[in-house]
């Protein structure tokens, strides 16, 4: 279990940087992709979704700092890694879904932005499986953080 806990603890730090870069690129694209004859960034629903993605990324950053602080004090990865892994993997799916909504059919093209959005969307599905599925992460959080009985 310790190896997986270390893996989860370390993943959050690196993905945060990648997600920030991707969100910045998506916001820039929202200014150039047109929907109904005007930039997608002027659509109030798109603006709200991008703002939500930005806030979720900030939550990821703060939770990463909290997890690293805990790790530096105890030197043992705790349930924070499971919380982070669950959060970032599902956050990434939501952000990639927003990207597909903004980009429309371009988001599925390998030749558009070097396939960044196509790959990101498809890869986001694997994120909820690798290093322990979201269901396993929820069980770990329930048992180790909330003190609930084992789920069988």
PDB file of C-alpha atoms in Angstrom:
ATOM      1  CA  UNK A   1       0.000   0.000   0.000  1.00  0.00           C
ATOM      2  CA  UNK A   2       2.886   2.380   0.707  1.00  0.00           C
ATOM      3  CA  UNK A   3       4.143   2.236  -2.895  1.00  0.00           C
ATOM      4  CA  UNK A   4       0.720   3.260  -4.206  1.00  0.00           C
ATOM      5  CA  UNK A   5       0.426   5.968  -1.558  1.00  0.00           C
ATOM      6  CA  UNK A   6       3.802   7.365  -2.664  1.00  0.00           C
ATOM      7  CA  UNK A   7       2.690   7.252  -6.295  1.00  0.00           C
ATOM      8  CA  UNK A   8      -0.511   9.130  -5.507  1.00  0.00           C
ATOM      9  CA  UNK A   9       1.294  11.695  -3.368  1.00  0.00           C
ATOM     10  CA  UNK A  10       3.774  12.473  -6.140  1.00  0.00           C
ATOM     11  CA  UNK A  11       1.291  12.595  -9.037  1.00  0.00           C
ATOM     12  CA  UNK A  12      -0.610  15.619  -7.742  1.00  0.00           C
ATOM     13  CA  UNK A  13       2.381  17.939  -7.865  1.00  0.00           C
ATOM     14  CA  UNK A  14       3.275  17.267 -11.487  1.00  0.00           C
ATOM     15  CA  UNK A  15      -0.215  17.185 -12.924  1.00  0.00           C
ATOM     16  CA  UNK A  16      -1.058  20.536 -11.384  1.00  0.00           C
ATOM     17  CA  UNK A  17       1.510  22.243 -13.627  1.00  0.00           C
ATOM     18  CA  UNK A  18       0.286  20.413 -16.742  1.00  0.00           C
ATOM     19  CA  UNK A  19      -3.365  21.200 -15.970  1.00  0.00           C
ATOM     20  CA  UNK A  20      -2.562  24.885 -15.447  1.00  0.00           C
ATOM     21  CA  UNK A  21      -0.795  25.053 -18.807  1.00  0.00           C
ATOM     22  CA  UNK A  22      -3.704  23.272 -20.516  1.00  0.00           C
ATOM     23  CA  UNK A  23      -6.320  25.528 -18.947  1.00  0.00           C
ATOM     24  CA  UNK A  24      -4.411  28.633 -20.008  1.00  0.00           C
ATOM     25  CA  UNK A  25      -4.249  27.252 -23.567  1.00  0.00           C
ATOM     26  CA  UNK A  26      -7.963  26.475 -23.487  1.00  0.00           C
ATOM     27  CA  UNK A  27      -8.826  29.988 -22.332  1.00  0.00           C
ATOM     28  CA  UNK A  28      -6.693  31.390 -25.158  1.00  0.00           C
ATOM     29  CA  UNK A  29      -8.487  29.117 -27.627  1.00  0.00           C
ATOM     30  CA  UNK A  30     -11.867  30.243 -26.281  1.00  0.00           C
ATOM     31  CA  UNK A  31     -10.967  33.742 -27.502  1.00  0.00           C
ATOM     32  CA  UNK A  32     -10.313  32.494 -31.056  1.00  0.00           C
ATOM     33  CA  UNK A  33     -12.904  29.722 -31.562  1.00  0.00           C
ATOM     34  CA  UNK A  34     -16.212  31.120 -32.753  1.00  0.00           C
ATOM     35  CA  UNK A  35     -19.651  30.040 -31.597  1.00  0.00           C
ATOM     36  CA  UNK A  36     -22.665  31.663 -33.210  1.00  0.00           C
ATOM     37  CA  UNK A  37     -20.458  34.234 -34.938  1.00  0.00           C
ATOM     38  CA  UNK A  38     -18.570  35.457 -31.894  1.00  0.00           C
ATOM     39  CA  UNK A  39     -15.702  34.175 -29.734  1.00  0.00           C
ATOM     40  CA  UNK A  40     -16.666  31.312 -27.435  1.00  0.00           C
ATOM     41  CA  UNK A  41     -15.241  33.335 -24.541  1.00  0.00           C
ATOM     42  CA  UNK A  42     -18.198  35.718 -24.886  1.00  0.00           C
ATOM     43  CA  UNK A  43     -20.726  32.946 -24.238  1.00  0.00           C
ATOM     44  CA  UNK A  44     -21.832  33.309 -20.595  1.00  0.00           C
ATOM     45  CA  UNK A  45     -22.149  29.541 -20.103  1.00  0.00           C
ATOM     46  CA  UNK A  46     -18.626  28.953 -21.431  1.00  0.00           C
ATOM     47  CA  UNK A  47     -17.295  31.762 -19.239  1.00  0.00           C
ATOM     48  CA  UNK A  48     -18.925  30.178 -16.205  1.00  0.00           C
ATOM     49  CA  UNK A  49     -17.466  26.747 -17.038  1.00  0.00           C
ATOM     50  CA  UNK A  50     -13.993  28.186 -17.535  1.00  0.00           C
ATOM     51  CA  UNK A  51     -14.246  30.052 -14.243  1.00  0.00           C
ATOM     52  CA  UNK A  52     -15.288  26.818 -12.521  1.00  0.00           C
ATOM     53  CA  UNK A  53     -12.300  25.008 -14.060  1.00  0.00           C
ATOM     54  CA  UNK A  54     -10.012  27.803 -12.857  1.00  0.00           C
ATOM     55  CA  UNK A  55     -11.400  27.536  -9.320  1.00  0.00           C
ATOM     56  CA  UNK A  56     -11.027  23.751  -9.324  1.00  0.00           C
ATOM     57  CA  UNK A  57      -7.409  24.139 -10.409  1.00  0.00           C
ATOM     58  CA  UNK A  58      -6.797  26.545  -7.534  1.00  0.00           C
ATOM     59  CA  UNK A  59      -8.338  24.022  -5.128  1.00  0.00           C
ATOM     60  CA  UNK A  60      -5.975  21.401  -6.534  1.00  0.00           C
ATOM     61  CA  UNK A  61      -3.012  23.722  -5.939  1.00  0.00           C
ATOM     62  CA  UNK A  62      -4.013  24.418  -2.340  1.00  0.00           C
ATOM     63  CA  UNK A  63      -4.701  20.743  -1.607  1.00  0.00           C
ATOM     64  CA  UNK A  64      -1.333  19.841  -3.113  1.00  0.00           C
ATOM     65  CA  UNK A  65       0.354  22.330  -0.779  1.00  0.00           C
ATOM     66  CA  UNK A  66      -1.532  20.842   2.151  1.00  0.00           C
ATOM     67  CA  UNK A  67      -0.532  17.301   1.191  1.00  0.00           C
ATOM     68  CA  UNK A  68       3.122  18.285   0.745  1.00  0.00           C
ATOM     69  CA  UNK A  69       3.137  20.043   4.121  1.00  0.00           C
ATOM     70  CA  UNK A  70       1.718  16.944   5.788  1.00  0.00           C
ATOM     71  CA  UNK A  71       4.240  14.734   4.005  1.00  0.00           C
ATOM     72  CA  UNK A  72       7.144  16.966   5.023  1.00  0.00           C
ATOM     73  CA  UNK A  73       6.076  16.726   8.673  1.00  0.00           C
ATOM     74  CA  UNK A  74       5.327  13.004   8.879  1.00  0.00           C
ATOM     75  CA  UNK A  75       7.521  11.680   6.043  1.00  0.00           C
ATOM     76  CA  UNK A  76       4.744   9.147   5.433  1.00  0.00           C
ATOM     77  CA  UNK A  77       2.225   9.627   2.645  1.00  0.00           C
ATOM     78  CA  UNK A  78      -1.266   9.665   4.064  1.00  0.00           C
ATOM     79  CA  UNK A  79      -4.779   9.648   2.766  1.00  0.00           C
ATOM     80  CA  UNK A  80      -4.155  13.093   1.277  1.00  0.00           C
ATOM     81  CA  UNK A  81      -2.712  11.324  -1.766  1.00  0.00           C
ATOM     82  CA  UNK A  82      -5.971   9.459  -2.278  1.00  0.00           C
ATOM     83  CA  UNK A  83      -7.963  12.658  -1.872  1.00  0.00           C
ATOM     84  CA  UNK A  84      -5.723  14.397  -4.392  1.00  0.00           C
ATOM     85  CA  UNK A  85      -5.779  11.548  -6.893  1.00  0.00           C
ATOM     86  CA  UNK A  86      -9.558  11.325  -6.777  1.00  0.00           C
ATOM     87  CA  UNK A  87      -9.916  15.082  -7.080  1.00  0.00           C
ATOM     88  CA  UNK A  88      -7.482  15.733  -9.916  1.00  0.00           C
ATOM     89  CA  UNK A  89      -8.505  12.768 -12.037  1.00  0.00           C
ATOM     90  CA  UNK A  90     -12.178  13.727 -11.957  1.00  0.00           C
ATOM     91  CA  UNK A  91     -11.371  17.436 -12.292  1.00  0.00           C
ATOM     92  CA  UNK A  92      -9.367  16.640 -15.418  1.00  0.00           C
ATOM     93  CA  UNK A  93     -12.339  14.820 -16.934  1.00  0.00           C
ATOM     94  CA  UNK A  94     -14.552  17.840 -16.316  1.00  0.00           C
ATOM     95  CA  UNK A  95     -11.993  20.230 -17.799  1.00  0.00           C
ATOM     96  CA  UNK A  96     -11.453  18.049 -20.855  1.00  0.00           C
ATOM     97  CA  UNK A  97     -15.212  17.884 -21.361  1.00  0.00           C
ATOM     98  CA  UNK A  98     -15.344  21.690 -21.292  1.00  0.00           C
ATOM     99  CA  UNK A  99     -12.538  21.755 -23.871  1.00  0.00           C
ATOM    100  CA  UNK A 100     -14.571  19.524 -26.169  1.00  0.00           C
ATOM    101  CA  UNK A 101     -17.619  21.753 -25.749  1.00  0.00           C
ATOM    102  CA  UNK A 102     -15.603  24.860 -26.620  1.00  0.00           C
ATOM    103  CA  UNK A 103     -13.600  23.391 -29.478  1.00  0.00           C
ATOM    104  CA  UNK A 104     -16.406  21.394 -31.052  1.00  0.00           C
ATOM    105  CA  UNK A 105     -15.214  19.058 -33.789  1.00  0.00           C
ATOM    106  CA  UNK A 106     -11.717  20.591 -33.723  1.00  0.00           C
ATOM    107  CA  UNK A 107     -11.176  19.025 -30.312  1.00  0.00           C
ATOM    108  CA  UNK A 108     -11.331  15.571 -31.863  1.00  0.00           C
ATOM    109  CA  UNK A 109      -8.747  16.252 -34.551  1.00  0.00           C
ATOM    110  CA  UNK A 110      -5.223  14.947 -34.188  1.00  0.00           C
ATOM    111  CA  UNK A 111      -3.940  17.750 -36.438  1.00  0.00           C
ATOM    112  CA  UNK A 112      -5.497  20.542 -34.325  1.00  0.00           C
ATOM    113  CA  UNK A 113      -3.063  21.849 -31.680  1.00  0.00           C
ATOM    114  CA  UNK A 114      -0.911  18.749 -32.268  1.00  0.00           C
ATOM    115  CA  UNK A 115      -3.690  16.523 -30.946  1.00  0.00           C
ATOM    116  CA  UNK A 116      -3.464  18.012 -27.447  1.00  0.00           C
ATOM    117  CA  UNK A 117      -7.220  18.118 -26.916  1.00  0.00           C
ATOM    118  CA  UNK A 118      -7.976  14.782 -28.530  1.00  0.00           C
ATOM    119  CA  UNK A 119      -5.300  13.054 -26.433  1.00  0.00           C
ATOM    120  CA  UNK A 120      -6.234  14.950 -23.271  1.00  0.00           C
ATOM    121  CA  UNK A 121      -9.871  13.975 -23.524  1.00  0.00           C
ATOM    122  CA  UNK A 122      -9.159  10.305 -24.164  1.00  0.00           C
ATOM    123  CA  UNK A 123      -6.373  10.195 -21.562  1.00  0.00           C
ATOM    124  CA  UNK A 124      -8.597  11.744 -18.894  1.00  0.00           C
ATOM    125  CA  UNK A 125     -10.665   8.551 -18.891  1.00  0.00           C
ATOM    126  CA  UNK A 126      -7.600   6.520 -17.975  1.00  0.00           C
ATOM    127  CA  UNK A 127      -6.764   8.908 -15.126  1.00  0.00           C
ATOM    128  CA  UNK A 128      -9.693   7.641 -13.077  1.00  0.00           C
ATOM    129  CA  UNK A 129      -8.437   4.064 -13.421  1.00  0.00           C
ATOM    130  CA  UNK A 130      -4.652   4.274 -12.988  1.00  0.00           C
ATOM    131  CA  UNK A 131      -3.072   4.362  -9.512  1.00  0.00           C
ATOM    132  CA  UNK A 132      -6.335   3.075  -8.048  1.00  0.00           C
ATOM    133  CA  UNK A 133      -9.777   3.642  -9.481  1.00  0.00           C
ATOM    134  CA  UNK A 134     -11.952   6.461  -8.207  1.00  0.00           C
ATOM    135  CA  UNK A 135     -14.056   3.851  -6.385  1.00  0.00           C
ATOM    136  CA  UNK A 136     -10.975   2.525  -4.564  1.00  0.00           C
ATOM    137  CA  UNK A 137      -9.947   6.077  -3.661  1.00  0.00           C
ATOM    138  CA  UNK A 138     -13.398   6.727  -2.202  1.00  0.00           C
ATOM    139  CA  UNK A 139     -13.105   3.568  -0.088  1.00  0.00           C
ATOM    140  CA  UNK A 140      -9.670   4.613   1.198  1.00  0.00           C
ATOM    141  CA  UNK A 141     -10.982   8.065   2.077  1.00  0.00           C
ATOM    142  CA  UNK A 142     -14.062   6.591   3.761  1.00  0.00           C
ATOM    143  CA  UNK A 143     -11.994   4.201   5.887  1.00  0.00           C
ATOM    144  CA  UNK A 144      -8.873   6.247   6.670  1.00  0.00           C
ATOM    145  CA  UNK A 145     -10.168   9.797   6.738  1.00  0.00           C
ATOM    146  CA  UNK A 146     -13.781   9.447   7.776  1.00  0.00           C
ATOM    147  CA  UNK A 147     -13.353   6.314   9.918  1.00  0.00           C
ATOM    148  CA  UNK A 148     -16.202   4.475   8.229  1.00  0.00           C
ATOM    149  CA  UNK A 149     -16.324   0.675   8.176  1.00  0.00           C
ATOM    150  CA  UNK A 150     -14.901  -1.305   5.259  1.00  0.00           C
ATOM    151  CA  UNK A 151     -17.027  -1.667   2.161  1.00  0.00           C
ATOM    152  CA  UNK A 152     -17.331  -5.235   0.918  1.00  0.00           C
TER     153      UNK A 152
END
